[in-house]
Amino acid sequence: DSGVTQTPKHLITATGQRVTLRCSPRSGDLSVYWYQQSLDQGLQFLIQYYNGEERAKGNILERFSAQQFPDLHSELNLSSLELGDSALYFCASSVQDSHYNEQFFGPGTRLTVL
Amino acid sequence: GDSVTQMEGPVTLSEEAFLTINCTYTATGYPSLFWYVQYPGEGLQLLLKATKADDKGSNKGFEATYRKETTSFHLEKGSVQVSDSAVYFCALSDQAGANNLFFGTGTRLTVIP
């Protein structure tokens, strides 16, 4: 158990809908990262927050957004969903914003868009 | 830009065989290098890491050495077990950029008794 929790575990929805994925980092970790894992794109970085502020963006679509709250939990919002958004979404956390620090991954949320 | 090239799988080995999974990288700065493992139905777990050239990361019998001259971080284990069956990801985090991880494509390892 990494100490990172993600809810829900599975999500099935229809095209055009909007969903919210939630992540609670390990106790004491200030940095939260979101990654998408799909068969065709592999594991890709989406966005990072550090202590409530957006720190870096990767290959995140404009239809996707995220935030980190004062209690450090984070939410990833996916809107106008398309079939191609079906993937496993991972949240990871680390103590600080440093390339030395390993990231601890949650179990993921499997999103299926029908 | 930053990238990781990882040996394509799948790899199937008999128990107690020697394992090597090749990983090479391209980075603009001085990256930290990681191996993560993903067991079926689970998230990624850190297996080992190295943060500077010539560092050797090791854990659970797995080893990898950070080779700056060959930009490589190959994963090795002397004697694999059935319980090592999983997908292995090589990754880097670059000092010069954001601290997110860049992952290789993953190598699926199956160990048969």
JSON list of C-alpha atoms in Angstrom, two decimals:
[
{"chain": "A", "resi": 1, "resn": "ASP", "atom": "CA", "xyz": [0.00, 0.00, 0.00]},
{"chain": "A", "resi": 2, "resn": "SER", "atom": "CA", "xyz": [1.59, 3.24, -1.20]},
{"chain": "A", "resi": 3, "resn": "GLY", "atom": "CA", "xyz": [-0.52, 5.48, 1.01]},
{"chain": "A", "resi": 4, "resn": "VAL", "atom": "CA", "xyz": [-2.00, 7.24, -2.02]},
{"chain": "A", "resi": 5, "resn": "THR", "atom": "CA", "xyz": [-5.73, 6.72, -2.41]},
{"chain": "A", "resi": 6, "resn": "GLN", "atom": "CA", "xyz": [-7.85, 7.22, -5.50]},
{"chain": "A", "resi": 7, "resn": "THR", "atom": "CA", "xyz": [-11.59, 7.11, -5.97]},
{"chain": "A", "resi": 8, "resn": "PRO", "atom": "CA", "xyz": [-13.51, 5.74, -7.65]},
{"chain": "A", "resi": 9, "resn": "LYS", "atom": "CA", "xyz": [-11.75, 2.56, -8.68]},
{"chain": "A", "resi": 10, "resn": "HIS", "atom": "CA", "xyz": [-13.87, 2.15, -11.79]},
{"chain": "A", "resi": 11, "resn": "LEU", "atom": "CA", "xyz": [-15.98, 4.62, -13.72]},
{"chain": "A", "resi": 12, "resn": "ILE", "atom": "CA", "xyz": [-18.20, 3.87, -16.68]},
{"chain": "A", "resi": 13, "resn": "THR", "atom": "CA", "xyz": [-19.84, 6.76, -18.48]},
{"chain": "A", "resi": 14, "resn": "ALA", "atom": "CA", "xyz": [-21.04, 7.91, -21.88]},
{"chain": "A", "resi": 15, "resn": "THR", "atom": "CA", "xyz": [-19.53, 10.18, -24.49]},
{"chain": "A", "resi": 16, "resn": "GLY", "atom": "CA", "xyz": [-20.09, 13.86, -23.84]},
{"chain": "A", "resi": 17, "resn": "GLN", "atom": "CA", "xyz": [-20.30, 13.44, -20.09]},
{"chain": "A", "resi": 18, "resn": "ARG", "atom": "CA", "xyz": [-18.13, 14.94, -17.36]},
{"chain": "A", "resi": 19, "resn": "VAL", "atom": "CA", "xyz": [-16.44, 13.05, -14.52]},
{"chain": "A", "resi": 20, "resn": "THR", "atom": "CA", "xyz": [-14.28, 13.88, -11.52]},
{"chain": "A", "resi": 21, "resn": "LEU", "atom": "CA", "xyz": [-11.47, 11.69, -10.27]},
{"chain": "A", "resi": 22, "resn": "ARG", "atom": "CA", "xyz": [-10.20, 12.16, -6.74]},
{"chain": "A", "resi": 23, "resn": "CYS", "atom": "CA", "xyz": [-6.78, 11.60, -5.23]},
{"chain": "A", "resi": 24, "resn": "SER", "atom": "CA", "xyz": [-5.49, 11.84, -1.66]},
{"chain": "A", "resi": 25, "resn": "PRO", "atom": "CA", "xyz": [-1.69, 11.95, -1.44]},
{"chain": "A", "resi": 26, "resn": "ARG", "atom": "CA", "xyz": [0.44, 10.30, 1.19]},
{"chain": "A", "resi": 27, "resn": "SER", "atom": "CA", "xyz": [0.48, 12.10, 4.49]},
{"chain": "A", "resi": 28, "resn": "GLY", "atom": "CA", "xyz": [3.03, 14.91, 4.31]},
{"chain": "A", "resi": 29, "resn": "ASP", "atom": "CA", "xyz": [3.44, 14.87, 0.53]},
{"chain": "A", "resi": 30, "resn": "LEU", "atom": "CA", "xyz": [2.96, 18.29, -1.06]},
{"chain": "A", "resi": 31, "resn": "SER", "atom": "CA", "xyz": [3.29, 17.35, -4.71]},
{"chain": "A", "resi": 32, "resn": "VAL", "atom": "CA", "xyz": [0.59, 15.58, -6.72]},
{"chain": "A", "resi": 33, "resn": "TYR", "atom": "CA", "xyz": [0.98, 14.32, -10.27]},
{"chain": "A", "resi": 34, "resn": "TRP", "atom": "CA", "xyz": [-1.64, 12.93, -12.65]},
{"chain": "A", "resi": 35, "resn": "TYR", "atom": "CA", "xyz": [-0.79, 10.37, -15.32]},
{"chain": "A", "resi": 36, "resn": "GLN", "atom": "CA", "xyz": [-2.83, 8.65, -18.00]},
{"chain": "A", "resi": 37, "resn": "GLN", "atom": "CA", "xyz": [-2.10, 5.06, -19.02]},
{"chain": "A", "resi": 38, "resn": "SER", "atom": "CA", "xyz": [-3.59, 3.86, -22.29]},
{"chain": "A", "resi": 39, "resn": "LEU", "atom": "CA", "xyz": [-2.72, 1.04, -24.66]},
{"chain": "A", "resi": 40, "resn": "ASP", "atom": "CA", "xyz": [-1.76, 3.29, -27.54]},
{"chain": "A", "resi": 41, "resn": "GLN", "atom": "CA", "xyz": [-0.05, 6.16, -25.67]},
{"chain": "A", "resi": 42, "resn": "GLY", "atom": "CA", "xyz": [1.51, 4.31, -22.74]},
{"chain": "A", "resi": 43, "resn": "LEU", "atom": "CA", "xyz": [2.04, 6.24, -19.51]},
{"chain": "A", "resi": 44, "resn": "GLN", "atom": "CA", "xyz": [1.85, 9.98, -20.02]},
{"chain": "A", "resi": 45, "resn": "PHE", "atom": "CA", "xyz": [2.16, 12.85, -17.60]},
{"chain": "A", "resi": 46, "resn": "LEU", "atom": "CA", "xyz": [-0.84, 15.15, -17.49]},
{"chain": "A", "resi": 47, "resn": "ILE", "atom": "CA", "xyz": [-0.35, 17.77, -14.79]},
{"chain": "A", "resi": 48, "resn": "GLN", "atom": "CA", "xyz": [1.38, 18.49, -11.49]},
{"chain": "A", "resi": 49, "resn": "TYR", "atom": "CA", "xyz": [0.37, 20.50, -8.43]},
{"chain": "A", "resi": 50, "resn": "TYR", "atom": "CA", "xyz": [2.59, 21.52, -5.57]},
{"chain": "A", "resi": 51, "resn": "ASN", "atom": "CA", "xyz": [1.09, 22.80, -2.35]},
{"chain": "A", "resi": 52, "resn": "GLY", "atom": "CA", "xyz": [-2.02, 24.01, -4.09]},
{"chain": "A", "resi": 53, "resn": "GLU", "atom": "CA", "xyz": [-0.38, 25.63, -7.10]},
{"chain": "A", "resi": 54, "resn": "GLU", "atom": "CA", "xyz": [-0.14, 24.28, -10.62]},
{"chain": "A", "resi": 55, "resn": "ARG", "atom": "CA", "xyz": [3.53, 23.50, -11.24]},
{"chain": "A", "resi": 56, "resn": "ALA", "atom": "CA", "xyz": [3.76, 21.77, -14.62]},
{"chain": "A", "resi": 57, "resn": "LYS", "atom": "CA", "xyz": [1.62, 20.65, -17.50]},
{"chain": "A", "resi": 58, "resn": "GLY", "atom": "CA", "xyz": [2.19, 17.76, -19.82]},
{"chain": "A", "resi": 59, "resn": "ASN", "atom": "CA", "xyz": [0.00, 16.34, -22.55]},
{"chain": "A", "resi": 60, "resn": "ILE", "atom": "CA", "xyz": [-3.24, 17.44, -20.95]},
{"chain": "A", "resi": 61, "resn": "LEU", "atom": "CA", "xyz": [-6.19, 18.21, -23.19]},
{"chain": "A", "resi": 62, "resn": "GLU", "atom": "CA", "xyz": [-8.06, 21.48, -22.80]},
{"chain": "A", "resi": 63, "resn": "ARG", "atom": "CA", "xyz": [-11.16, 19.45, -21.88]},
{"chain": "A", "resi": 64, "resn": "PHE", "atom": "CA", "xyz": [-9.29, 18.24, -18.78]},
{"chain": "A", "resi": 65, "resn": "SER", "atom": "CA", "xyz": [-8.55, 20.31, -15.72]},
{"chain": "A", "resi": 66, "resn": "ALA", "atom": "CA", "xyz": [-7.32, 19.70, -12.21]},
{"chain": "A", "resi": 67, "resn": "GLN", "atom": "CA", "xyz": [-6.92, 21.38, -8.87]},
{"chain": "A", "resi": 68, "resn": "GLN", "atom": "CA", "xyz": [-5.34, 20.78, -5.50]},
{"chain": "A", "resi": 69, "resn": "PHE", "atom": "CA", "xyz": [-7.23, 21.79, -2.41]},
{"chain": "A", "resi": 70, "resn": "PRO", "atom": "CA", "xyz": [-5.93, 23.24, 0.90]},
{"chain": "A", "resi": 71, "resn": "ASP", "atom": "CA", "xyz": [-6.01, 19.77, 2.47]},
{"chain": "A", "resi": 72, "resn": "LEU", "atom": "CA", "xyz": [-3.74, 18.70, -0.45]},
{"chain": "A", "resi": 73, "resn": "HIS", "atom": "CA", "xyz": [-6.16, 16.28, -2.04]},
{"chain": "A", "resi": 74, "resn": "SER", "atom": "CA", "xyz": [-6.52, 16.72, -5.78]},
{"chain": "A", "resi": 75, "resn": "GLU", "atom": "CA", "xyz": [-9.25, 16.29, -8.35]},
{"chain": "A", "resi": 76, "resn": "LEU", "atom": "CA", "xyz": [-8.96, 15.70, -12.07]},
{"chain": "A", "resi": 77, "resn": "ASN", "atom": "CA", "xyz": [-11.97, 16.83, -14.08]},
{"chain": "A", "resi": 78, "resn": "LEU", "atom": "CA", "xyz": [-12.58, 15.33, -17.50]},
{"chain": "A", "resi": 79, "resn": "SER", "atom": "CA", "xyz": [-15.34, 16.86, -19.62]},
{"chain": "A", "resi": 80, "resn": "SER", "atom": "CA", "xyz": [-16.92, 16.31, -23.04]},
{"chain": "A", "resi": 81, "resn": "LEU", "atom": "CA", "xyz": [-15.65, 12.78, -22.83]},
{"chain": "A", "resi": 82, "resn": "GLU", "atom": "CA", "xyz": [-14.71, 10.87, -25.96]},
{"chain": "A", "resi": 83, "resn": "LEU", "atom": "CA", "xyz": [-14.17, 7.17, -26.54]},
{"chain": "A", "resi": 84, "resn": "GLY", "atom": "CA", "xyz": [-10.43, 7.78, -26.70]},
{"chain": "A", "resi": 85, "resn": "ASP", "atom": "CA", "xyz": [-10.39, 9.07, -23.12]},
{"chain": "A", "resi": 86, "resn": "SER", "atom": "CA", "xyz": [-10.91, 5.52, -21.87]},
{"chain": "A", "resi": 87, "resn": "ALA", "atom": "CA", "xyz": [-7.78, 4.77, -19.88]},
{"chain": "A", "resi": 88, "resn": "LEU", "atom": "CA", "xyz": [-6.33, 4.16, -16.47]},
{"chain": "A", "resi": 89, "resn": "TYR", "atom": "CA", "xyz": [-5.68, 7.42, -14.62]},
{"chain": "A", "resi": 90, "resn": "PHE", "atom": "CA", "xyz": [-3.03, 7.39, -11.92]},
{"chain": "A", "resi": 91, "resn": "CYS", "atom": "CA", "xyz": [-2.30, 9.90, -9.25]},
{"chain": "A", "resi": 92, "resn": "ALA", "atom": "CA", "xyz": [1.15, 10.02, -7.67]},
{"chain": "A", "resi": 93, "resn": "SER", "atom": "CA", "xyz": [2.57, 12.03, -4.82]},
{"chain": "A", "resi": 94, "resn": "SER", "atom": "CA", "xyz": [6.00, 13.00, -3.59]},
{"chain": "A", "resi": 95, "resn": "VAL", "atom": "CA", "xyz": [7.35, 14.89, -0.63]},
{"chain": "A", "resi": 96, "resn": "GLN", "atom": "CA", "xyz": [8.71, 17.85, -2.54]},
{"chain": "A", "resi": 97, "resn": "ASP", "atom": "CA", "xyz": [9.03, 19.17, -6.04]},
{"chain": "A", "resi": 98, "resn": "SER", "atom": "CA", "xyz": [12.37, 17.59, -6.87]},
{"chain": "A", "resi": 99, "resn": "HIS", "atom": "CA", "xyz": [13.59, 15.22, -9.54]},
{"chain": "A", "resi": 100, "resn": "TYR", "atom": "CA", "xyz": [15.40, 13.24, -6.82]},
{"chain": "A", "resi": 101, "resn": "ASN", "atom": "CA", "xyz": [12.22, 12.25, -5.06]},
{"chain": "A", "resi": 102, "resn": "GLU", "atom": "CA", "xyz": [10.46, 9.07, -6.02]},
{"chain": "A", "resi": 103, "resn": "GLN", "atom": "CA", "xyz": [6.77, 9.31, -6.70]},
{"chain": "A", "resi": 104, "resn": "PHE", "atom": "CA", "xyz": [4.30, 7.03, -4.96]},
{"chain": "A", "resi": 105, "resn": "PHE", "atom": "CA", "xyz": [1.42, 5.89, -7.11]},
{"chain": "A", "resi": 106, "resn": "GLY", "atom": "CA", "xyz": [-2.19, 5.23, -6.22]},
{"chain": "A", "resi": 107, "resn": "PRO", "atom": "CA", "xyz": [-4.07, 2.17, -7.50]},
{"chain": "A", "resi": 108, "resn": "GLY", "atom": "CA", "xyz": [-5.62, 4.15, -10.35]},
{"chain": "A", "resi": 109, "resn": "THR", "atom": "CA", "xyz": [-9.10, 4.90, -11.65]},
{"chain": "A", "resi": 110, "resn": "ARG", "atom": "CA", "xyz": [-10.17, 2.92, -14.68]},
{"chain": "A", "resi": 111, "resn": "LEU", "atom": "CA", "xyz": [-12.36, 5.10, -16.89]},
{"chain": "A", "resi": 112, "resn": "THR", "atom": "CA", "xyz": [-14.48, 3.51, -19.59]},
{"chain": "A", "resi": 113, "resn": "VAL", "atom": "CA", "xyz": [-16.30, 5.80, -21.99]},
{"chain": "A", "resi": 114, "resn": "LEU", "atom": "CA", "xyz": [-19.06, 4.10, -23.97]},
{"chain": "B", "resi": 1, "resn": "GLY", "atom": "CA", "xyz": [13.28, 16.43, -25.38]},
{"chain": "B", "resi": 2, "resn": "ASP", "atom": "CA", "xyz": [13.36, 13.82, -22.69]},
{"chain": "B", "resi": 3, "resn": "SER", "atom": "CA", "xyz": [12.56, 10.23, -23.59]},
{"chain": "B", "resi": 4, "resn": "VAL", "atom": "CA", "xyz": [13.10, 6.66, -22.49]},
{"chain": "B", "resi": 5, "resn": "THR", "atom": "CA", "xyz": [13.56, 3.72, -24.83]},
{"chain": "B", "resi": 6, "resn": "GLN", "atom": "CA", "xyz": [12.89, 0.36, -23.31]},
{"chain": "B", "resi": 7, "resn": "MET", "atom": "CA", "xyz": [13.31, -3.17, -24.55]},
{"chain": "B", "resi": 8, "resn": "GLU", "atom": "CA", "xyz": [10.13, -4.42, -26.15]},
{"chain": "B", "resi": 9, "resn": "GLY", "atom": "CA", "xyz": [8.49, -7.43, -24.61]},
{"chain": "B", "resi": 10, "resn": "PRO", "atom": "CA", "xyz": [7.02, -9.67, -23.76]},
{"chain": "B", "resi": 11, "resn": "VAL", "atom": "CA", "xyz": [9.81, -11.58, -22.07]},
{"chain": "B", "resi": 12, "resn": "THR", "atom": "CA", "xyz": [9.23, -15.14, -20.91]},
{"chain": "B", "resi": 13, "resn": "LEU", "atom": "CA", "xyz": [11.79, -16.83, -18.67]},
{"chain": "B", "resi": 14, "resn": "SER", "atom": "CA", "xyz": [12.02, -20.00, -16.67]},
{"chain": "B", "resi": 15, "resn": "GLU", "atom": "CA", "xyz": [12.33, -19.73, -12.91]},
{"chain": "B", "resi": 16, "resn": "GLU", "atom": "CA", "xyz": [15.92, -19.06, -11.77]},
{"chain": "B", "resi": 17, "resn": "ALA", "atom": "CA", "xyz": [16.94, -17.64, -15.16]},
{"chain": "B", "resi": 18, "resn": "PHE", "atom": "CA", "xyz": [18.93, -14.42, -15.50]},
{"chain": "B", "resi": 19, "resn": "LEU", "atom": "CA", "xyz": [16.98, -11.31, -16.41]},
{"chain": "B", "resi": 20, "resn": "THR", "atom": "CA", "xyz": [18.09, -8.23, -18.32]},
{"chain": "B", "resi": 21, "resn": "ILE", "atom": "CA", "xyz": [15.72, -5.52, -19.48]},
{"chain": "B", "resi": 22, "resn": "ASN", "atom": "CA", "xyz": [17.46, -2.81, -21.48]},
{"chain": "B", "resi": 23, "resn": "CYS", "atom": "CA", "xyz": [16.72, 0.86, -20.98]},
{"chain": "B", "resi": 24, "resn": "THR", "atom": "CA", "xyz": [18.33, 3.89, -22.59]},
{"chain": "B", "resi": 25, "resn": "TYR", "atom": "CA", "xyz": [17.42, 7.50, -22.16]},
{"chain": "B", "resi": 26, "resn": "THR", "atom": "CA", "xyz": [17.68, 10.96, -23.66]},
{"chain": "B", "resi": 27, "resn": "ALA", "atom": "CA", "xyz": [17.63, 13.95, -21.34]},
{"chain": "B", "resi": 28, "resn": "THR", "atom": "CA", "xyz": [18.53, 17.62, -21.53]},
{"chain": "B", "resi": 29, "resn": "GLY", "atom": "CA", "xyz": [19.80, 17.84, -17.95]},
{"chain": "B", "resi": 30, "resn": "TYR", "atom": "CA", "xyz": [21.04, 15.42, -15.34]},
{"chain": "B", "resi": 31, "resn": "PRO", "atom": "CA", "xyz": [18.15, 13.09, -14.75]},
{"chain": "B", "resi": 32, "resn": "SER", "atom": "CA", "xyz": [17.29, 10.77, -11.93]},
{"chain": "B", "resi": 33, "resn": "LEU", "atom": "CA", "xyz": [16.48, 7.27, -13.18]},
{"chain": "B", "resi": 34, "resn": "PHE", "atom": "CA", "xyz": [13.90, 4.84, -11.87]},
{"chain": "B", "resi": 35, "resn": "TRP", "atom": "CA", "xyz": [12.52, 1.39, -12.40]},
{"chain": "B", "resi": 36, "resn": "TYR", "atom": "CA", "xyz": [8.87, 0.91, -11.50]},
{"chain": "B", "resi": 37, "resn": "VAL", "atom": "CA", "xyz": [6.96, -2.37, -11.46]},
{"chain": "B", "resi": 38, "resn": "GLN", "atom": "CA", "xyz": [3.26, -2.90, -12.07]},
{"chain": "B", "resi": 39, "resn": "TYR", "atom": "CA", "xyz": [1.70, -6.14, -10.88]},
{"chain": "B", "resi": 40, "resn": "PRO", "atom": "CA", "xyz": [-1.60, -7.22, -12.46]},
{"chain": "B", "resi": 41, "resn": "GLY", "atom": "CA", "xyz": [-4.47, -4.98, -11.43]},
{"chain": "B", "resi": 42, "resn": "GLU", "atom": "CA", "xyz": [-2.30, -2.70, -9.32]},
{"chain": "B", "resi": 43, "resn": "GLY", "atom": "CA", "xyz": [-0.63, 0.69, -9.48]},
{"chain": "B", "resi": 44, "resn": "LEU", "atom": "CA", "xyz": [3.05, 1.29, -10.04]},
{"chain": "B", "resi": 45, "resn": "GLN", "atom": "CA", "xyz": [5.55, 0.58, -7.30]},
{"chain": "B", "resi": 46, "resn": "LEU", "atom": "CA", "xyz": [9.06, 1.95, -7.17]},
{"chain": "B", "resi": 47, "resn": "LEU", "atom": "CA", "xyz": [11.53, -0.89, -7.56]},
{"chain": "B", "resi": 48, "resn": "LEU", "atom": "CA", "xyz": [14.80, 1.06, -7.45]},
{"chain": "B", "resi": 49, "resn": "LYS", "atom": "CA", "xyz": [16.36, 4.38, -8.35]},
{"chain": "B", "resi": 50, "resn": "ALA", "atom": "CA", "xyz": [19.67, 6.13, -9.04]},
{"chain": "B", "resi": 51, "resn": "THR", "atom": "CA", "xyz": [20.17, 9.86, -8.96]},
{"chain": "B", "resi": 52, "resn": "LYS", "atom": "CA", "xyz": [23.65, 10.34, -10.38]},
{"chain": "B", "resi": 53, "resn": "ALA", "atom": "CA", "xyz": [26.14, 8.73, -12.73]},
{"chain": "B", "resi": 54, "resn": "ASP", "atom": "CA", "xyz": [27.65, 5.41, -11.59]},
{"chain": "B", "resi": 55, "resn": "ASP", "atom": "CA", "xyz": [25.08, 5.03, -8.82]},
{"chain": "B", "resi": 56, "resn": "LYS", "atom": "CA", "xyz": [23.71, 1.51, -8.49]},
{"chain": "B", "resi": 57, "resn": "GLY", "atom": "CA", "xyz": [20.13, 1.08, -7.37]},
{"chain": "B", "resi": 58, "resn": "SER", "atom": "CA", "xyz": [19.13, -2.26, -5.89]},
{"chain": "B", "resi": 59, "resn": "ASN", "atom": "CA", "xyz": [16.11, -3.86, -4.29]},
{"chain": "B", "resi": 60, "resn": "LYS", "atom": "CA", "xyz": [14.68, -7.40, -3.94]},
{"chain": "B", "resi": 61, "resn": "GLY", "atom": "CA", "xyz": [17.57, -8.87, -5.94]},
{"chain": "B", "resi": 62, "resn": "PHE", "atom": "CA", "xyz": [17.13, -6.42, -8.82]},
{"chain": "B", "resi": 63, "resn": "GLU", "atom": "CA", "xyz": [19.95, -4.04, -9.77]},
{"chain": "B", "resi": 64, "resn": "ALA", "atom": "CA", "xyz": [20.51, -1.24, -12.26]},
{"chain": "B", "resi": 65, "resn": "THR", "atom": "CA", "xyz": [23.54, 1.02, -12.74]},
{"chain": "B", "resi": 66, "resn": "TYR", "atom": "CA", "xyz": [23.30, 4.60, -14.00]},
{"chain": "B", "resi": 67, "resn": "ARG", "atom": "CA", "xyz": [25.68, 4.74, -16.98]},
{"chain": "B", "resi": 68, "resn": "LYS", "atom": "CA", "xyz": [26.06, 8.27, -18.23]},
{"chain": "B", "resi": 69, "resn": "GLU", "atom": "CA", "xyz": [28.53, 7.35, -20.98]},
{"chain": "B", "resi": 70, "resn": "THR", "atom": "CA", "xyz": [26.05, 4.97, -22.60]},
{"chain": "B", "resi": 71, "resn": "THR", "atom": "CA", "xyz": [22.91, 6.78, -21.32]},
{"chain": "B", "resi": 72, "resn": "SER", "atom": "CA", "xyz": [21.63, 3.48, -20.02]},
{"chain": "B", "resi": 73, "resn": "PHE", "atom": "CA", "xyz": [19.97, 2.05, -16.92]},
{"chain": "B", "resi": 74, "resn": "HIS", "atom": "CA", "xyz": [19.52, -1.66, -17.61]},
{"chain": "B", "resi": 75, "resn": "LEU", "atom": "CA", "xyz": [17.61, -3.76, -15.09]},
{"chain": "B", "resi": 76, "resn": "GLU", "atom": "CA", "xyz": [19.10, -7.11, -14.04]},
{"chain": "B", "resi": 77, "resn": "LYS", "atom": "CA", "xyz": [18.28, -9.94, -11.70]},
{"chain": "B", "resi": 78, "resn": "GLY", "atom": "CA", "xyz": [20.35, -13.04, -11.26]},
{"chain": "B", "resi": 79, "resn": "SER", "atom": "CA", "xyz": [17.56, -15.52, -10.58]},
{"chain": "B", "resi": 80, "resn": "VAL", "atom": "CA", "xyz": [13.93, -14.67, -11.31]},
{"chain": "B", "resi": 81, "resn": "GLN", "atom": "CA", "xyz": [10.95, -16.13, -9.49]},
{"chain": "B", "resi": 82, "resn": "VAL", "atom": "CA", "xyz": [7.37, -16.68, -10.59]},
{"chain": "B", "resi": 83, "resn": "SER", "atom": "CA", "xyz": [6.38, -13.82, -8.29]},
{"chain": "B", "resi": 84, "resn": "ASP", "atom": "CA", "xyz": [8.48, -11.42, -10.42]},
{"chain": "B", "resi": 85, "resn": "SER", "atom": "CA", "xyz": [5.97, -11.72, -13.25]},
{"chain": "B", "resi": 86, "resn": "ALA", "atom": "CA", "xyz": [4.82, -8.15, -13.88]},
{"chain": "B", "resi": 87, "resn": "VAL", "atom": "CA", "xyz": [5.29, -5.17, -16.20]},
{"chain": "B", "resi": 88, "resn": "TYR", "atom": "CA", "xyz": [8.51, -3.20, -15.65]},
{"chain": "B", "resi": 89, "resn": "PHE", "atom": "CA", "xyz": [8.81, 0.48, -16.55]},
{"chain": "B", "resi": 90, "resn": "CYS", "atom": "CA", "xyz": [12.00, 2.46, -16.87]},
{"chain": "B", "resi": 91, "resn": "ALA", "atom": "CA", "xyz": [11.53, 6.17, -16.15]},
{"chain": "B", "resi": 92, "resn": "LEU", "atom": "CA", "xyz": [13.44, 9.40, -15.76]},
{"chain": "B", "resi": 93, "resn": "SER", "atom": "CA", "xyz": [12.88, 12.69, -14.02]},
{"chain": "B", "resi": 94, "resn": "ASP", "atom": "CA", "xyz": [14.87, 15.55, -15.46]},
{"chain": "B", "resi": 95, "resn": "GLN", "atom": "CA", "xyz": [16.41, 18.29, -13.36]},
{"chain": "B", "resi": 96, "resn": "ALA", "atom": "CA", "xyz": [16.24, 20.64, -16.33]},
{"chain": "B", "resi": 97, "resn": "GLY", "atom": "CA", "xyz": [12.52, 20.39, -16.74]},
{"chain": "B", "resi": 98, "resn": "ALA", "atom": "CA", "xyz": [9.47, 19.74, -14.65]},
{"chain": "B", "resi": 99, "resn": "ASN", "atom": "CA", "xyz": [9.89, 16.92, -12.18]},
{"chain": "B", "resi": 100, "resn": "ASN", "atom": "CA", "xyz": [7.36, 14.64, -13.78]},
{"chain": "B", "resi": 101, "resn": "LEU", "atom": "CA", "xyz": [8.34, 11.14, -14.86]},
{"chain": "B", "resi": 102, "resn": "PHE", "atom": "CA", "xyz": [8.93, 10.17, -18.47]},
{"chain": "B", "resi": 103, "resn": "PHE", "atom": "CA", "xyz": [8.22, 6.47, -18.90]},
{"chain": "B", "resi": 104, "resn": "GLY", "atom": "CA", "xyz": [9.32, 3.83, -21.32]},
{"chain": "B", "resi": 105, "resn": "THR", "atom": "CA", "xyz": [6.72, 1.64, -22.96]},
{"chain": "B", "resi": 106, "resn": "GLY", "atom": "CA", "xyz": [7.00, -1.09, -20.33]},
{"chain": "B", "resi": 107, "resn": "THR", "atom": "CA", "xyz": [8.24, -4.67, -20.60]},
{"chain": "B", "resi": 108, "resn": "ARG", "atom": "CA", "xyz": [5.97, -7.52, -19.60]},
{"chain": "B", "resi": 109, "resn": "LEU", "atom": "CA", "xyz": [7.86, -10.31, -17.86]},
{"chain": "B", "resi": 110, "resn": "THR", "atom": "CA", "xyz": [6.37, -13.76, -17.39]},
{"chain": "B", "resi": 111, "resn": "VAL", "atom": "CA", "xyz": [8.28, -16.30, -15.32]},
{"chain": "B", "resi": 112, "resn": "ILE", "atom": "CA", "xyz": [7.23, -19.91, -15.72]},
{"chain": "B", "resi": 113, "resn": "PRO", "atom": "CA", "xyz": [7.93, -22.63, -13.14]}
]
